[in-house]
């Protein structure tokens, strides 16, 4: 028996959230004694696949057809089902993401597998199979039982520590023909502008109305460039046209789960917090000590963004020298 992990990649790099899913599977396998295989789709360098072993997988099945990088959901689902059956797996583990959600739902129907998403802890198998999941954008938790033979767990980003104590995984080319008959063909992929995509970013520097106008965004851009961060903003900022809508973070925008979220001149309204409470560490910069964001933050700087930010950028620059 084994646990299968579905890996997502971006331009040949395995996503960190997928490595977290492998780490989760490894910690679970230590309780159950199962092996761990992972499925990688599309062109990926051997060094990248080795990382999967470090996170805990013993074997990586690799389907090399480059068309898988297009993210055709039906093609991914079929490949995943084939790998699941080949490995004789009982449990599928994957990272929660837009692609992961779409694929997991299809695989769940094909395999008649119980699916729980946004999982934050290892399953409790003392009596049945219970999993804790995050709900209401992180405001509450639900305990869920899965009663089916096959189980699918999609893991919330940043809920699991990355493991690096594994050894190199054996990489096996999996001879699976790209399905041409899915009824869906990806004809073009248009990437959002910006070097780092907001939903995938490990660090986000985000600005609110406290920045006073779009001309002042340069101080955020400088800090983001030093940190290798993506830019985000509050809803009013994008509504005012100061920043593009794809940078709008919150309940009605993008939900982010970076390792570090730096909120500058954002008040911390509940609708904004709903999009950021998956962040591992939150730093708040605001000149009003009573701003609600400070209650949600791990670190806070009470001060004028126009004074604090250049100093912070300079300090990061100095640290990197
Ligand atoms: C249905 C609904 C959905 C919504 N969805 C979202 C959403 O998805 N995302 C979202 O962001 N909002 C959302 N909102 C809006 C939300 O309620 C807030 O109005 C919004 O988040 C406030 O944006 P802000 O913090 O940038 O602006 P403000 O509330 O105006 O806050 C600006 C902050 O900047 C600080 N500041 C001012 N000058 C400086 C300075 N020089 N240096 C440092 N700090 C300074 C101020 O102290 C203040 O805290 C939604 C609202 C509704 C009703």
mmCIF file of N, CA and C and ligand atoms in Angstrom, residues 208-210 212 234-236 248-253 265-269 271-272 285-288 291 303-306, ligand 1:
data_model
loop_
_atom_site.group_PDB
_atom_site.id
_atom_site.type_symbol
_atom_site.label_atom_id
_atom_site.label_comp_id
_atom_site.label_asym_id
_atom_site.label_seq_id
_atom_site.Cartn_x
_atom_site.Cartn_y
_atom_site.Cartn_z
ATOM 1 N N UNK A 208 -2.174 49.804 1.265
ATOM 2 C CA UNK A 208 -3.556 50.260 1.390
ATOM 3 C C UNK A 208 -3.674 51.743 1.110
ATOM 4 N N UNK A 209 -4.842 52.268 1.468
ATOM 5 C CA UNK A 209 -5.144 53.674 1.190
ATOM 6 C C UNK A 209 -4.186 54.627 1.916
ATOM 7 N N UNK A 210 -3.529 54.097 2.960
ATOM 8 C CA UNK A 210 -2.542 54.912 3.687
ATOM 9 C C UNK A 210 -1.381 55.352 2.823
ATOM 10 N N UNK A 212 -1.732 56.858 0.087
ATOM 11 C CA UNK A 212 -2.218 58.159 -0.453
ATOM 12 C C UNK A 212 -2.399 58.244 -1.967
ATOM 13 N N UNK A 234 -5.110 46.578 -0.934
ATOM 14 C CA UNK A 234 -6.467 46.457 -0.390
ATOM 15 C C UNK A 234 -7.471 46.737 -1.522
ATOM 16 N N UNK A 235 -8.721 46.429 -1.243
ATOM 17 C CA UNK A 235 -9.771 46.574 -2.271
ATOM 18 C C UNK A 235 -9.944 48.023 -2.728
ATOM 19 N N UNK A 236 -10.036 48.994 -1.770
ATOM 20 C CA UNK A 236 -10.225 50.377 -2.236
ATOM 21 C C UNK A 236 -9.112 50.817 -3.173
ATOM 22 N N UNK A 248 -5.566 42.767 -5.799
ATOM 23 C CA UNK A 248 -6.491 42.972 -4.678
ATOM 24 C C UNK A 248 -6.597 41.699 -3.813
ATOM 25 N N UNK A 249 -6.258 41.882 -2.540
ATOM 26 C CA UNK A 249 -6.224 40.763 -1.595
ATOM 27 C C UNK A 249 -7.432 40.852 -0.664
ATOM 28 N N UNK A 250 -8.030 39.731 -0.334
ATOM 29 C CA UNK A 250 -9.111 39.746 0.653
ATOM 30 C C UNK A 250 -10.237 38.814 0.298
ATOM 31 N N UNK A 251 -11.312 38.983 1.030
ATOM 32 C CA UNK A 251 -12.503 38.133 0.876
ATOM 33 C C UNK A 251 -12.993 38.121 -0.567
ATOM 34 N N UNK A 252 -12.991 39.291 -1.196
ATOM 35 C CA UNK A 252 -13.487 39.379 -2.573
ATOM 36 C C UNK A 252 -12.349 39.407 -3.592
ATOM 37 N N UNK A 253 -11.119 39.197 -3.107
ATOM 38 C CA UNK A 253 -9.970 39.210 -4.008
ATOM 39 C C UNK A 253 -9.192 37.919 -3.905
ATOM 40 N N UNK A 265 0.002 50.556 5.556
ATOM 41 C CA UNK A 265 -1.093 51.524 5.403
ATOM 42 C C UNK A 265 -2.415 50.855 5.081
ATOM 43 N N UNK A 266 -2.620 49.674 5.653
ATOM 44 C CA UNK A 266 -3.899 48.950 5.493
ATOM 45 C C UNK A 266 -4.514 48.848 6.889
ATOM 46 N N UNK A 267 -5.797 49.184 7.006
ATOM 47 C CA UNK A 267 -6.406 49.269 8.341
ATOM 48 C C UNK A 267 -6.590 47.905 8.997
ATOM 49 N N UNK A 268 -6.853 46.874 8.175
ATOM 50 C CA UNK A 268 -7.076 45.539 8.747
ATOM 51 C C UNK A 268 -8.548 45.227 8.912
ATOM 52 N N UNK A 269 -9.368 45.698 7.965
ATOM 53 C CA UNK A 269 -10.796 45.357 7.989
ATOM 54 C C UNK A 269 -10.946 43.847 7.828
ATOM 55 N N UNK A 271 -12.711 42.035 6.043
ATOM 56 C CA UNK A 271 -12.741 41.514 4.667
ATOM 57 C C UNK A 271 -11.330 41.402 4.092
ATOM 58 N N UNK A 272 -10.441 42.251 4.532
ATOM 59 C CA UNK A 272 -9.045 42.129 4.062
ATOM 60 C C UNK A 272 -8.374 40.948 4.773
ATOM 61 N N UNK A 285 2.544 47.725 9.211
ATOM 62 C CA UNK A 285 3.136 49.065 9.313
ATOM 63 C C UNK A 285 1.989 50.061 9.168
ATOM 64 N N UNK A 286 1.735 50.810 10.219
ATOM 65 C CA UNK A 286 0.585 51.719 10.209
ATOM 66 C C UNK A 286 0.866 52.849 11.196
ATOM 67 N N UNK A 287 0.457 54.066 10.869
ATOM 68 C CA UNK A 287 0.748 55.188 11.781
ATOM 69 C C UNK A 287 -0.299 55.338 12.885
ATOM 70 N N UNK A 288 -1.342 54.503 12.829
ATOM 71 C CA UNK A 288 -2.378 54.557 13.869
ATOM 72 C C UNK A 288 -2.234 53.333 14.779
ATOM 73 N N UNK A 291 -4.999 50.781 14.825
ATOM 74 C CA UNK A 291 -5.456 50.094 13.602
ATOM 75 C C UNK A 291 -5.693 48.609 13.914
ATOM 76 N N UNK A 303 4.199 53.711 12.714
ATOM 77 C CA UNK A 303 4.982 54.781 12.114
ATOM 78 C C UNK A 303 4.458 55.139 10.741
ATOM 79 N N UNK A 304 5.014 56.213 10.220
ATOM 80 C CA UNK A 304 4.632 56.710 8.905
ATOM 81 C C UNK A 304 5.301 55.838 7.835
ATOM 82 N N UNK A 305 4.475 55.249 6.974
ATOM 83 C CA UNK A 305 4.993 54.348 5.934
ATOM 84 C C UNK A 305 6.086 55.012 5.111
ATOM 85 N N UNK A 306 5.952 56.339 4.901
ATOM 86 C CA UNK A 306 6.902 57.038 4.029
ATOM 87 C C UNK A 306 8.281 57.186 4.690
HETATM 88 C C1 LIG B 1 -18.662 43.028 0.935
HETATM 89 C C2 LIG B 1 -17.314 43.671 1.141
HETATM 90 C C3 LIG B 1 -16.202 43.009 0.663
HETATM 91 C C4 LIG B 1 -14.937 43.580 0.827
HETATM 92 N N1 LIG B 1 -13.841 42.892 0.364
HETATM 93 C C5 LIG B 1 -12.610 43.418 0.594
HETATM 94 C C6 LIG B 1 -11.446 42.708 0.198
HETATM 95 O O1 LIG B 1 -11.509 41.607 -0.402
HETATM 96 N N2 LIG B 1 -10.251 43.270 0.449
HETATM 97 C C7 LIG B 1 -10.101 44.465 1.087
HETATM 98 O O2 LIG B 1 -8.965 44.923 1.286
HETATM 99 N N3 LIG B 1 -11.194 45.151 1.476
HETATM 100 C C8 LIG B 1 -12.427 44.661 1.240
HETATM 101 N N4 LIG B 1 -13.515 45.382 1.626
HETATM 102 C C9 LIG B 1 -13.318 46.747 2.141
HETATM 103 C C10 LIG B 1 -12.923 46.766 3.606
HETATM 104 O O3 LIG B 1 -14.069 46.733 4.405
HETATM 105 C C11 LIG B 1 -12.124 48.022 3.931
HETATM 106 O O4 LIG B 1 -12.885 49.155 3.597
HETATM 107 C C12 LIG B 1 -10.783 48.113 3.206
HETATM 108 O O5 LIG B 1 -10.031 46.951 3.403
HETATM 109 C C13 LIG B 1 -9.987 49.300 3.725
HETATM 110 O O6 LIG B 1 -8.872 49.496 2.912
HETATM 111 P P1 LIG B 1 -7.594 50.220 3.486
HETATM 112 O O7 LIG B 1 -7.193 49.577 4.741
HETATM 113 O O8 LIG B 1 -6.608 50.305 2.373
HETATM 114 O O9 LIG B 1 -8.090 51.719 3.709
HETATM 115 P P2 LIG B 1 -8.463 52.508 5.026
HETATM 116 O O10 LIG B 1 -9.529 51.823 5.792
HETATM 117 O O11 LIG B 1 -8.701 53.895 4.590
HETATM 118 O O12 LIG B 1 -7.151 52.423 5.924
HETATM 119 C C14 LIG B 1 -5.967 53.080 5.632
HETATM 120 C C15 LIG B 1 -4.993 52.805 6.753
HETATM 121 O O13 LIG B 1 -3.766 53.440 6.464
HETATM 122 C C16 LIG B 1 -3.255 54.004 7.661
HETATM 123 N N5 LIG B 1 -2.381 55.117 7.263
HETATM 124 C C17 LIG B 1 -2.744 56.336 6.799
HETATM 125 N N6 LIG B 1 -1.648 57.065 6.517
HETATM 126 C C18 LIG B 1 -0.591 56.290 6.806
HETATM 127 C C19 LIG B 1 0.814 56.470 6.727
HETATM 128 N N7 LIG B 1 1.350 57.604 6.275
HETATM 129 N N8 LIG B 1 1.628 55.475 7.133
HETATM 130 C C20 LIG B 1 1.112 54.305 7.606
HETATM 131 N N9 LIG B 1 -0.209 54.070 7.693
HETATM 132 C C21 LIG B 1 -1.044 55.042 7.287
HETATM 133 C C22 LIG B 1 -4.469 54.435 8.439
HETATM 134 O O14 LIG B 1 -4.170 54.516 9.828
HETATM 135 C C23 LIG B 1 -5.453 53.317 8.125
HETATM 136 O O15 LIG B 1 -5.360 52.271 9.085
HETATM 137 C C24 LIG B 1 -14.806 44.842 1.471
HETATM 138 C C25 LIG B 1 -15.923 45.474 1.962
HETATM 139 C C26 LIG B 1 -17.167 44.906 1.791
HETATM 140 C C27 LIG B 1 -18.363 45.632 2.350
#
